[in-house]
Amino acid sequence: MIELIDLTKIYRGIRAVDGLNLRVGEGRVFGFLGPNGAGKTTTIRMMAGVLKPTSGRILIAGKDLARDPSAVKRCVGFIPDRPFVYEKLTGLEFLHFVGSLYGLADGSETERRIGRLMETFELTNWGDELVESYSHGMKQRLVMCSALLHEPRVLIVDEPMVGLDPKAARLVKNLFRGQAGKGVTVFMSTHSLEVAEEVCDEIAIIRSGKVIAQGDAASLRAQAGVDGSLERVFFTLTEEGRAVHG
Amino acid sequence: MGDLAVLLGVRFRASLNRMWRAGPGRRKRIIVMGVLGAAFLFGLFLVSCRVLRYFQSVELIGDLLAHQLLGMILLTFFSLLLFSHVISALSNLYLSRDLEFCHATPVSLEGLFLSRFSLTLADSSWMPLIFGIPVFLAYGFVYRPPLIFYWSLVHLNVAMAMIAGGLGVLITMVLVYVFPARRTRDIVMLMVLFMVGVLYVLFRMLRPERMVDPDAFFTIAHYVSSLRGPEWEFLPTHWATEVLWSQLTGGSGGRRALYTALSWTTAGVMVVINVWAAGALYFEGFSKSQEAKRKRLGGRARPGRVQKGLGRLLGRDMAACMVKELRCFLRDNTQWTQLLLLAALVVVYVFNFEALPLDKSPIRLDFLLNELAFLNLALAGFVLSAVSARFVFPSVSSEGRAYWIVRSSPMGLSRFVLGKYLTFLAPMMVLGEILTLLTDWLLEVSPFMMALSGVTMLFMVCGIVALGIGMGAMYPKFDHENIAQVATGFGGVMFMIVSALFIGLVIVLEAGPVYLLFRAQAGGIRLGPGLRLFIAASLAAVVLVNGAAVYYPLKKGIGALRNHE
């Protein structure tokens, strides 16, 4: 469903993403882990079509993002780490606006989807409020509604848990598993190893723009040659743990 | 004082970092802007010298006119300073993003207020003062005063800026304190009304029409005495004018010391009053401005009839973008309230044409009127350029940090840019045609001239708006703190220059044919085939230039957005 081929991004001579190769199958929840500055957000922004790669290809649902961006974006839902939205629109207006951008027909089906998502994300009472009055977590939930509105086949999520309270975080975890159950591929970056272990079918660890380990939790433990928590595995693989764990 | 030094020092350090650590692209922009700015200021200096030399050549009233002009310039600067202080005080004292952090630190309220007061003073004063430099230097160049004139120029301008700043900040503090929670709509509305009122009063005090209409007075002596007539003596600009004028002309310094003392004591008192008022009003006002606002709009979120109609015509995505643009604009108080100022500008513009004493002109009236109508095209074009710099140019940047929504959506960037273009085309067209046709009607120009002006303006608006959107897309600033700042950056200045060149080119291309047609009409002459061909070629060139002004900026803008990171 998602294929990254030799994906590279160079910023002012620095290789933020360095020849990345990944394949993620349909209906999988894929976790993308790495320390700060490893290239996670850059990769995700390239996959969402917000950033242009220096070289390499991004194939989603069999289509090349560079060749047919509109077709690819139509089947992708993107949730960025910082939920900046139009502050002067109400929540409902924003969702209708996004629906129009993704080519949803104005009608009862769109209304039904919006109503259901607002209810799922507990925003029903806030639909007529300007987004500027929302808290960070509410904005994040609104952005999730907008990403799911056109029923995408792929969800690309950057740091989904930032700013969410425990209840909302649980809701999101269930949502990702539920979406995967319906055949949606979820590609998410996260700092939270607990979330990665709990939700993801497969995890890739990235450092300096390159994947250094990939597989399920058990396979990562094997690659790192350590037992115990995923945190220990992560530190061993990224070599950051030496100072911490001694 | 220690707090003040720390708070101002950090801003100074940030500015230095911005300057020294700028990349080569930014440094190049700074150099280009510097050269352009210097050229403009030098041009202003030359024009001012020419005007003052002309005044000097007019017997009896020449010096009086120069004196009056100095008073007018200072009064205009003072009103501009007051105006910009009110605007930036709101942002510096209440809306800046770093205020929350500053208020959480143990810095004294007095120190914090004084630092914000100083920043407001610096932010608001540098531009009017820099624009004043060439004009004041021209006075020095023409009148050759002693060196003390230049010293007075510096310190009196500083005192004037402090008085205007003190007034502006005080008004802002009182308004924010009086209005509960974050009712910026009411505050900004009141501020705009207040400022329009102040501008009107200052304008009436100047009575500029008396300078161009000597016939309104019974005798020359009456006219001269009217020019000599004092302005309101309590105005700080009157004090500065009198001190500077007496030094320029070597007059007796009888009241010089008094006026200098008045300027500085008033400036000092304004600061003291502000610090005292801040103790009572500032923190409470800031606290109120932080309170969460909840406003249930309850309007229809679903696409209305207009959006559906537009959607059928242009596609649902583009229609949604256009309606979104309009909604965000009308709900942003810092944006729509400027429309009131725009309306005031239009009224003043049209009123100026109404008030022109044309019947006293020695030139044939019909010829003069049509010439004026032609000149009006250029003036209206420049007004549209200025309006576009504020509203059209920042339109792409106005997406701000929410730009990812459009970028990650399936809507192509060409449709996004085209949607922006079409959103602004209609209102700008209406404004352009009002400015042109209404003034033409007031001037009672010939139907031919009216039709020509109307059609030319139609074309020019298409070009100006395309330049605004296209160049706005070429120089986007999505991480702006305040959308009004987008227009004052490098891209905004480049837009103003290119737009002025475009208007100039259209006017030059049309001037020849129009002159030939009027001469033929006035003399009852038939134009030969050569001249007819020349006219046709010139008008075709106008169409081509306009076509290019629409096509290239939009194309370049779309390309730039595609490569934007």
Short mmCIF file of C-alpha atoms in Angstrom, two decimals, chain B residues 9-463:
data_model
loop_
_atom_site.label_atom_id
_atom_site.label_comp_id
_atom_site.label_asym_id
_atom_site.label_seq_id
_atom_site.Cartn_x
_atom_site.Cartn_y
_atom_site.Cartn_z
CA GLY B 9 18.49 44.00 25.11
CA VAL B 10 17.02 40.66 24.09
CA ARG B 11 15.08 42.30 21.25
CA PHE B 12 18.17 44.14 20.13
CA ARG B 13 20.17 40.91 20.20
CA ALA B 14 17.45 39.11 18.17
CA SER B 15 17.52 41.90 15.56
CA LEU B 16 21.30 41.71 15.33
CA ASN B 17 21.14 37.92 14.93
CA ARG B 18 18.55 38.31 12.21
CA MET B 19 20.84 40.72 10.41
CA TRP B 20 24.20 38.97 10.82
CA ARG B 21 23.01 35.42 10.46
CA ALA B 22 20.91 36.13 7.40
CA GLY B 23 21.59 33.77 4.51
CA PRO B 24 22.98 35.09 1.21
CA GLY B 25 19.45 35.33 -0.26
CA ARG B 26 18.23 37.49 2.59
CA ARG B 27 21.36 39.64 2.53
CA LYS B 28 20.80 40.23 -1.19
CA ARG B 29 17.22 41.28 -0.44
CA ILE B 30 18.42 43.70 2.24
CA ILE B 31 20.89 45.27 -0.22
CA VAL B 32 18.26 45.56 -2.98
CA MET B 33 15.78 47.10 -0.53
CA GLY B 34 18.46 49.48 0.76
CA VAL B 35 19.38 50.67 -2.73
CA LEU B 36 15.73 51.10 -3.74
CA GLY B 37 14.94 52.93 -0.50
CA ALA B 38 17.94 55.25 -0.89
CA ALA B 39 16.95 56.02 -4.50
CA PHE B 40 13.41 56.81 -3.40
CA LEU B 41 14.56 59.06 -0.57
CA PHE B 42 16.97 60.88 -2.89
CA GLY B 43 14.13 61.43 -5.38
CA LEU B 44 11.97 62.80 -2.57
CA PHE B 45 14.82 65.13 -1.57
CA LEU B 46 15.14 66.47 -5.14
CA VAL B 47 11.39 67.02 -5.50
CA SER B 48 11.23 68.80 -2.12
CA CYS B 49 14.18 71.05 -3.09
CA ARG B 50 12.44 71.93 -6.35
CA VAL B 51 9.18 72.80 -4.59
CA LEU B 52 10.97 74.96 -1.98
CA ARG B 53 13.05 76.76 -4.63
CA TYR B 54 9.86 77.48 -6.54
CA PHE B 55 8.26 78.87 -3.38
CA GLN B 56 11.34 81.05 -2.82
CA SER B 57 10.91 82.50 -6.29
CA VAL B 58 7.36 83.64 -5.55
CA GLU B 59 7.48 87.16 -4.18
CA LEU B 60 5.71 88.10 -1.00
CA ILE B 61 4.05 84.77 -0.23
CA GLY B 62 6.84 82.30 -1.12
CA ASP B 63 8.25 82.03 2.40
CA LEU B 64 4.79 81.98 3.89
CA LEU B 65 3.91 78.99 1.71
CA ALA B 66 7.12 77.20 2.72
CA HIS B 67 6.30 77.90 6.38
CA GLN B 68 2.76 76.59 5.95
CA LEU B 69 4.09 73.52 4.14
CA LEU B 70 6.46 72.77 7.03
CA GLY B 71 3.53 72.99 9.46
CA MET B 72 1.46 70.71 7.26
CA ILE B 73 4.24 68.14 6.95
CA LEU B 74 4.77 68.03 10.70
CA LEU B 75 1.04 67.80 11.35
CA THR B 76 0.72 64.97 8.84
CA PHE B 77 3.64 63.13 10.47
CA PHE B 78 2.12 63.64 13.88
CA SER B 79 -1.22 62.18 12.78
CA LEU B 80 0.58 59.26 11.09
CA LEU B 81 2.58 58.67 14.26
CA LEU B 82 -0.56 58.70 16.40
CA PHE B 83 -2.24 56.37 13.98
CA SER B 84 0.55 53.80 13.88
CA HIS B 85 1.11 53.95 17.66
CA VAL B 86 -2.49 52.98 18.38
CA ILE B 87 -2.22 50.01 15.99
CA SER B 88 1.14 48.69 17.20
CA ALA B 89 0.37 49.31 20.89
CA LEU B 90 -2.46 46.77 20.68
CA SER B 91 -0.13 44.17 19.25
CA ASN B 92 2.98 44.99 21.36
CA LEU B 93 1.18 45.32 24.69
CA TYR B 94 -1.58 42.73 24.41
CA LEU B 95 -1.30 40.34 21.48
CA SER B 96 2.41 39.44 21.07
CA ARG B 97 3.11 35.76 21.51
CA ASP B 98 5.98 36.28 23.95
CA LEU B 99 3.88 38.30 26.42
CA GLU B 100 2.64 35.23 28.27
CA PHE B 101 6.23 34.23 28.92
CA CYS B 102 7.25 37.77 29.96
CA HIS B 103 4.34 38.16 32.39
CA ALA B 104 5.23 34.81 33.98
CA THR B 105 8.75 36.02 34.82
CA PRO B 106 9.54 38.09 37.93
CA VAL B 107 10.12 41.19 35.78
CA SER B 108 8.43 44.27 37.26
CA LEU B 109 5.25 45.41 35.55
CA GLU B 110 6.73 48.86 35.15
CA GLY B 111 9.82 47.47 33.43
CA LEU B 112 7.74 45.27 31.16
CA PHE B 113 5.42 48.14 30.26
CA LEU B 114 8.28 50.53 29.57
CA SER B 115 9.99 47.98 27.34
CA ARG B 116 6.77 47.50 25.36
CA PHE B 117 6.24 51.26 25.24
CA SER B 118 9.76 51.72 23.84
CA LEU B 119 9.25 48.96 21.27
CA THR B 120 5.95 50.52 20.21
CA LEU B 121 7.72 53.86 19.89
CA ALA B 122 10.48 52.34 17.75
CA ASP B 123 8.15 50.19 15.61
CA SER B 124 5.78 53.05 14.87
CA SER B 125 8.18 55.94 14.44
CA TRP B 126 10.98 54.78 12.21
CA MET B 127 9.06 54.82 8.97
CA PRO B 128 7.42 58.29 9.19
CA LEU B 129 10.69 59.76 10.46
CA ILE B 130 12.78 58.20 7.67
CA PHE B 131 10.34 59.52 5.07
CA GLY B 132 10.62 62.94 6.73
CA ILE B 133 14.42 63.08 6.52
CA PRO B 134 14.72 64.06 2.82
CA VAL B 135 12.01 66.72 3.16
CA PHE B 136 13.65 68.30 6.21
CA LEU B 137 17.09 68.06 4.61
CA ALA B 138 15.66 69.85 1.58
CA TYR B 139 14.62 72.71 3.86
CA GLY B 140 18.19 72.80 5.19
CA PHE B 141 19.66 72.65 1.68
CA VAL B 142 17.51 75.48 0.36
CA TYR B 143 17.51 77.83 3.40
CA ARG B 144 21.08 77.11 4.64
CA PRO B 145 20.32 77.40 8.37
CA PRO B 146 22.96 77.14 11.14
CA LEU B 147 23.91 73.66 12.41
CA ILE B 148 21.62 73.97 15.41
CA PHE B 149 18.67 73.48 13.02
CA TYR B 150 19.73 69.85 12.46
CA TRP B 151 20.05 69.22 16.18
CA SER B 152 16.59 70.73 16.75
CA LEU B 153 15.25 68.58 13.93
CA VAL B 154 16.44 65.41 15.67
CA HIS B 155 15.35 66.16 19.21
CA LEU B 156 12.03 67.82 18.34
CA ASN B 157 11.05 64.87 16.15
CA VAL B 158 11.90 62.51 19.00
CA ALA B 159 9.80 64.59 21.41
CA MET B 160 6.92 64.65 18.91
CA ALA B 161 7.11 60.86 18.48
CA MET B 162 7.05 60.43 22.28
CA ILE B 163 3.97 62.64 22.61
CA ALA B 164 2.16 60.78 19.80
CA GLY B 165 3.31 57.46 21.28
CA GLY B 166 2.13 58.42 24.75
CA LEU B 167 -1.29 59.37 23.46
CA GLY B 168 -1.59 56.25 21.30
CA VAL B 169 -0.58 53.82 24.04
CA LEU B 170 -2.82 55.52 26.60
CA ILE B 171 -5.86 55.32 24.33
CA THR B 172 -5.16 51.62 23.66
CA MET B 173 -4.79 50.83 27.36
CA VAL B 174 -8.05 52.55 28.28
CA LEU B 175 -9.99 50.81 25.48
CA VAL B 176 -8.66 47.34 26.32
CA TYR B 177 -9.40 47.96 30.00
CA VAL B 178 -12.96 49.19 29.44
CA PHE B 179 -14.07 46.44 27.09
CA PRO B 180 -14.61 43.07 28.75
CA ALA B 181 -12.73 39.95 27.64
CA ARG B 182 -11.30 39.81 24.17
CA ARG B 183 -13.72 42.06 22.35
CA THR B 184 -11.17 43.18 19.81
CA ARG B 185 -13.94 43.87 17.31
CA ASP B 186 -15.31 46.71 19.44
CA ILE B 187 -11.87 47.95 20.39
CA VAL B 188 -10.56 48.06 16.86
CA MET B 189 -13.82 49.59 15.63
CA LEU B 190 -13.55 52.37 18.22
CA MET B 191 -9.91 52.92 17.41
CA VAL B 192 -10.67 53.27 13.73
CA LEU B 193 -13.50 55.73 14.42
CA PHE B 194 -11.26 57.69 16.75
CA MET B 195 -8.46 57.84 14.22
CA VAL B 196 -10.75 58.89 11.37
CA GLY B 197 -12.06 61.65 13.68
CA VAL B 198 -8.53 62.80 14.53
CA LEU B 199 -7.54 62.80 10.87
CA TYR B 200 -10.59 64.87 9.96
CA VAL B 201 -9.92 67.43 12.72
CA LEU B 202 -6.26 67.72 11.77
CA PHE B 203 -7.17 68.07 8.10
CA ARG B 204 -9.66 70.84 8.84
CA MET B 205 -7.05 72.64 10.95
CA LEU B 206 -4.73 72.73 7.96
CA ARG B 207 -7.37 74.27 5.65
CA PRO B 208 -5.30 73.28 2.59
CA GLU B 209 -7.81 74.69 0.11
CA ARG B 210 -6.87 78.27 1.06
CA MET B 211 -3.40 77.71 -0.42
CA VAL B 212 -4.73 77.04 -3.91
CA ASP B 213 -7.60 79.49 -4.04
CA PRO B 214 -6.40 83.11 -3.58
CA ASP B 215 -9.64 84.37 -5.15
CA ALA B 216 -11.54 83.34 -2.10
CA PHE B 217 -10.00 86.32 -0.32
CA PHE B 218 -10.88 89.92 -1.05
CA THR B 219 -7.31 91.16 -1.33
CA ILE B 220 -3.76 89.85 -1.49
CA ALA B 221 -3.24 91.22 2.00
CA HIS B 222 -6.20 89.19 3.19
CA TYR B 223 -4.74 86.04 1.55
CA VAL B 224 -1.32 86.69 3.07
CA SER B 225 -2.77 87.26 6.49
CA SER B 226 -4.77 84.03 6.18
CA LEU B 227 -1.54 82.16 5.45
CA ARG B 228 0.07 83.86 8.43
CA GLY B 229 -2.88 82.92 10.61
CA PRO B 230 -1.71 80.69 13.47
CA GLU B 231 -2.54 77.03 13.81
CA TRP B 232 -3.82 75.88 17.12
CA GLU B 233 -1.05 76.95 19.51
CA PHE B 234 -1.39 73.94 21.78
CA LEU B 235 -0.44 71.47 19.08
CA PRO B 236 3.06 69.96 19.53
CA THR B 237 3.57 70.32 15.78
CA HIS B 238 3.05 74.07 16.09
CA TRP B 239 5.88 74.27 18.64
CA ALA B 240 8.23 72.25 16.41
CA THR B 241 7.27 74.24 13.30
CA GLU B 242 7.96 77.58 14.99
CA VAL B 243 11.33 76.53 16.40
CA LEU B 244 12.50 75.03 13.10
CA TRP B 245 11.19 77.93 11.01
CA SER B 246 12.85 80.57 13.14
CA GLN B 247 16.15 78.69 12.81
CA LEU B 248 15.69 78.28 9.05
CA THR B 249 15.05 81.97 8.46
CA GLY B 250 17.34 83.32 11.16
CA GLY B 251 14.40 84.92 12.91
CA SER B 252 14.45 86.04 16.50
CA GLY B 253 14.39 83.18 18.95
CA GLY B 254 11.86 84.83 21.26
CA ARG B 255 9.65 81.80 21.83
CA ARG B 256 12.15 79.18 20.71
CA ALA B 257 13.17 78.22 24.23
CA LEU B 258 9.55 78.16 25.39
CA TYR B 259 8.43 75.90 22.53
CA THR B 260 11.40 73.56 23.00
CA ALA B 261 10.68 73.34 26.72
CA LEU B 262 6.99 72.75 26.01
CA SER B 263 7.81 69.92 23.60
CA TRP B 264 10.06 68.08 26.03
CA THR B 265 8.01 68.64 29.17
CA THR B 266 4.91 67.37 27.34
CA ALA B 267 6.85 64.33 26.12
CA GLY B 268 8.08 63.66 29.67
CA VAL B 269 4.62 64.13 31.15
CA MET B 270 3.17 61.70 28.59
CA VAL B 271 5.64 59.00 29.68
CA VAL B 272 4.91 59.62 33.38
CA ILE B 273 1.15 59.51 32.81
CA ASN B 274 1.52 56.30 30.83
CA VAL B 275 3.61 54.59 33.52
CA TRP B 276 1.14 55.71 36.17
CA ALA B 277 -1.85 54.53 34.09
CA ALA B 278 -0.13 51.24 33.29
CA GLY B 279 0.11 50.48 37.02
CA ALA B 280 -3.67 50.65 37.22
CA LEU B 281 -4.77 49.43 33.79
CA TYR B 282 -2.18 47.37 31.97
CA PHE B 283 -2.09 44.03 33.75
CA GLU B 284 -5.84 43.88 34.19
CA GLY B 285 -6.30 44.65 30.51
CA PHE B 286 -3.73 42.01 29.56
CA SER B 287 -5.40 39.48 31.80
CA LYS B 288 -8.79 40.20 30.20
CA SER B 289 -7.30 39.82 26.75
CA GLN B 290 -6.14 36.30 27.70
CA GLU B 291 -9.58 35.11 28.77
CA ALA B 292 -10.92 32.41 26.50
CA LYS B 293 -13.63 33.59 24.24
CA ARG B 294 -16.60 31.50 23.24
CA LYS B 295 -18.77 32.76 20.54
CA ARG B 296 -21.44 30.55 19.09
CA LEU B 297 -21.97 31.57 15.53
CA GLY B 298 -24.79 29.17 14.80
CA GLY B 299 -24.78 30.11 11.14
CA ARG B 300 -25.08 27.56 8.40
CA ALA B 301 -21.94 25.54 8.03
CA ARG B 302 -23.17 23.78 4.93
CA PRO B 303 -22.41 25.34 1.56
CA GLY B 304 -24.96 28.06 0.79
CA ARG B 305 -26.55 28.95 -2.52
CA VAL B 306 -23.65 31.20 -3.55
CA GLN B 307 -21.08 28.50 -2.90
CA LYS B 308 -23.15 25.92 -4.74
CA GLY B 309 -23.54 28.28 -7.71
CA LEU B 310 -19.82 29.00 -7.73
CA GLY B 311 -19.15 25.30 -7.34
CA ARG B 312 -21.13 24.47 -10.47
CA LEU B 313 -19.19 27.14 -12.36
CA LEU B 314 -15.66 26.68 -11.02
CA GLY B 315 -15.63 23.35 -9.22
CA ARG B 316 -16.49 22.62 -5.59
CA ASP B 317 -12.92 22.81 -4.30
CA MET B 318 -12.28 26.28 -5.72
CA ALA B 319 -15.68 27.56 -4.57
CA ALA B 320 -15.01 26.23 -1.05
CA CYS B 321 -11.66 28.04 -1.01
CA MET B 322 -13.24 31.31 -2.14
CA VAL B 323 -16.00 31.16 0.47
CA LYS B 324 -13.48 30.21 3.16
CA GLU B 325 -11.33 33.22 2.17
CA LEU B 326 -14.29 35.55 2.50
CA ARG B 327 -15.42 34.11 5.85
CA CYS B 328 -11.95 34.30 7.38
CA PHE B 329 -11.49 37.85 6.10
CA LEU B 330 -14.78 39.12 7.48
CA ARG B 331 -14.26 37.45 10.85
CA ASP B 332 -10.75 38.81 11.31
CA ASN B 333 -11.17 42.20 12.96
CA THR B 334 -7.71 43.34 12.04
CA GLN B 335 -8.63 42.80 8.38
CA TRP B 336 -12.17 43.96 7.77
CA THR B 337 -11.91 47.12 9.88
CA GLN B 338 -9.31 48.38 7.43
CA LEU B 339 -12.12 48.47 4.90
CA LEU B 340 -13.50 51.44 6.86
CA LEU B 341 -10.22 53.23 6.31
CA LEU B 342 -10.42 52.28 2.67
CA ALA B 343 -13.89 53.79 2.44
CA ALA B 344 -12.54 57.00 4.03
CA LEU B 345 -9.71 57.00 1.49
CA VAL B 346 -12.18 56.70 -1.40
CA VAL B 347 -14.29 59.57 -0.05
CA VAL B 348 -11.21 61.80 0.34
CA TYR B 349 -10.04 60.82 -3.16
CA VAL B 350 -13.36 61.61 -4.80
CA PHE B 351 -13.82 64.78 -2.70
CA ASN B 352 -10.44 66.08 -3.94
CA PHE B 353 -11.69 65.96 -7.53
CA GLU B 354 -14.92 67.67 -6.49
CA ALA B 355 -13.02 70.48 -4.78
CA LEU B 356 -10.58 71.27 -7.60
CA PRO B 357 -10.98 74.94 -8.63
CA LEU B 358 -10.88 74.03 -12.33
CA ASP B 359 -13.02 76.90 -13.56
CA LYS B 360 -10.21 79.29 -12.55
CA SER B 361 -7.71 77.54 -14.79
CA PRO B 362 -6.22 79.43 -17.75
CA ILE B 363 -6.20 76.21 -19.84
CA ARG B 364 -9.22 75.31 -22.00
CA LEU B 365 -11.62 73.52 -19.70
CA ASP B 366 -12.65 70.55 -21.88
CA PHE B 367 -9.01 69.77 -22.68
CA LEU B 368 -7.99 70.09 -19.04
CA LEU B 369 -10.84 67.90 -17.86
CA ASN B 370 -9.94 65.09 -20.23
CA GLU B 371 -6.27 65.40 -19.30
CA LEU B 372 -7.26 65.17 -15.67
CA ALA B 373 -9.41 62.14 -16.36
CA PHE B 374 -6.39 60.50 -17.95
CA LEU B 375 -4.21 61.43 -15.00
CA ASN B 376 -6.95 60.06 -12.77
CA LEU B 377 -6.45 56.63 -14.38
CA ALA B 378 -2.86 56.56 -13.18
CA LEU B 379 -3.77 57.87 -9.72
CA ALA B 380 -6.61 55.37 -9.32
CA GLY B 381 -4.20 52.65 -10.48
CA PHE B 382 -1.73 53.61 -7.75
CA VAL B 383 -4.50 53.64 -5.14
CA LEU B 384 -5.49 50.14 -6.29
CA SER B 385 -1.86 49.05 -6.06
CA ALA B 386 -1.66 50.29 -2.47
CA VAL B 387 -4.91 48.54 -1.58
CA SER B 388 -3.70 45.36 -3.30
CA ALA B 389 -0.42 45.53 -1.38
CA ARG B 390 -2.44 45.37 1.84
CA PHE B 391 -5.16 42.88 0.90
CA VAL B 392 -4.30 40.98 -2.30
CA PHE B 393 -0.55 40.48 -1.94
CA PRO B 394 -0.78 38.86 1.55
CA SER B 395 -3.66 36.62 0.47
CA VAL B 396 -1.54 33.50 -0.20
CA SER B 397 0.43 34.10 3.02
CA SER B 398 -2.84 34.50 4.91
CA GLU B 399 -3.22 30.70 4.79
CA GLY B 400 -0.55 30.85 7.48
CA ARG B 401 0.39 27.68 9.28
CA ALA B 402 -2.84 26.08 8.02
CA TYR B 403 -1.37 25.98 4.49
CA TRP B 404 -0.69 22.26 4.93
CA ILE B 405 -4.44 21.65 4.54
CA VAL B 406 -4.44 22.93 0.98
CA ARG B 407 -1.00 21.49 0.21
CA SER B 408 -1.94 17.98 1.31
CA SER B 409 -5.35 18.09 -0.37
CA PRO B 410 -6.00 16.81 -3.88
CA MET B 411 -6.72 20.34 -5.13
CA GLY B 412 -3.95 21.46 -7.47
CA LEU B 413 -1.96 24.58 -6.65
CA SER B 414 -3.00 26.21 -9.93
CA ARG B 415 -6.66 25.97 -8.86
CA PHE B 416 -5.77 27.29 -5.42
CA VAL B 417 -4.01 30.35 -6.88
CA LEU B 418 -6.75 30.89 -9.46
CA GLY B 419 -9.35 30.76 -6.69
CA LYS B 420 -7.48 33.49 -4.80
CA TYR B 421 -7.28 35.55 -7.99
CA LEU B 422 -10.99 35.29 -8.70
CA THR B 423 -11.88 36.07 -5.07
CA PHE B 424 -10.19 39.46 -5.24
CA LEU B 425 -10.94 40.31 -8.86
CA ALA B 426 -14.58 41.29 -8.38
CA PRO B 427 -14.22 43.64 -5.36
CA MET B 428 -11.11 45.27 -6.80
CA MET B 429 -12.91 45.74 -10.10
CA VAL B 430 -15.78 47.49 -8.30
CA LEU B 431 -13.34 49.72 -6.39
CA GLY B 432 -11.36 50.59 -9.53
CA GLU B 433 -14.47 51.46 -11.51
CA ILE B 434 -15.89 53.56 -8.64
CA LEU B 435 -12.64 55.54 -8.42
CA THR B 436 -12.51 56.07 -12.17
CA LEU B 437 -16.11 56.52 -13.25
CA LEU B 438 -17.29 58.55 -10.26
CA THR B 439 -14.46 61.06 -10.61
CA ASP B 440 -14.97 61.18 -14.40
CA TRP B 441 -18.65 61.90 -13.78
CA LEU B 442 -17.77 64.66 -11.29
CA LEU B 443 -15.34 66.12 -13.81
CA GLU B 444 -18.03 65.88 -16.54
CA VAL B 445 -15.58 64.44 -19.09
CA SER B 446 -16.59 63.39 -22.60
CA PRO B 447 -18.38 60.02 -23.03
CA PHE B 448 -15.43 58.76 -25.08
CA MET B 449 -12.97 59.51 -22.26
CA MET B 450 -15.29 57.93 -19.74
CA ALA B 451 -15.58 54.74 -21.80
CA LEU B 452 -11.82 54.62 -22.39
CA SER B 453 -11.10 55.11 -18.66
CA GLY B 454 -13.64 52.44 -17.70
CA VAL B 455 -12.27 49.84 -20.11
CA THR B 456 -8.62 50.62 -19.30
CA MET B 457 -9.32 50.32 -15.59
CA LEU B 458 -11.03 46.98 -16.22
CA PHE B 459 -7.85 45.69 -17.86
CA MET B 460 -5.54 47.26 -15.31
CA VAL B 461 -7.39 45.70 -12.37
CA CYS B 462 -6.95 42.25 -13.95
CA GLY B 463 -3.21 42.93 -14.16
#
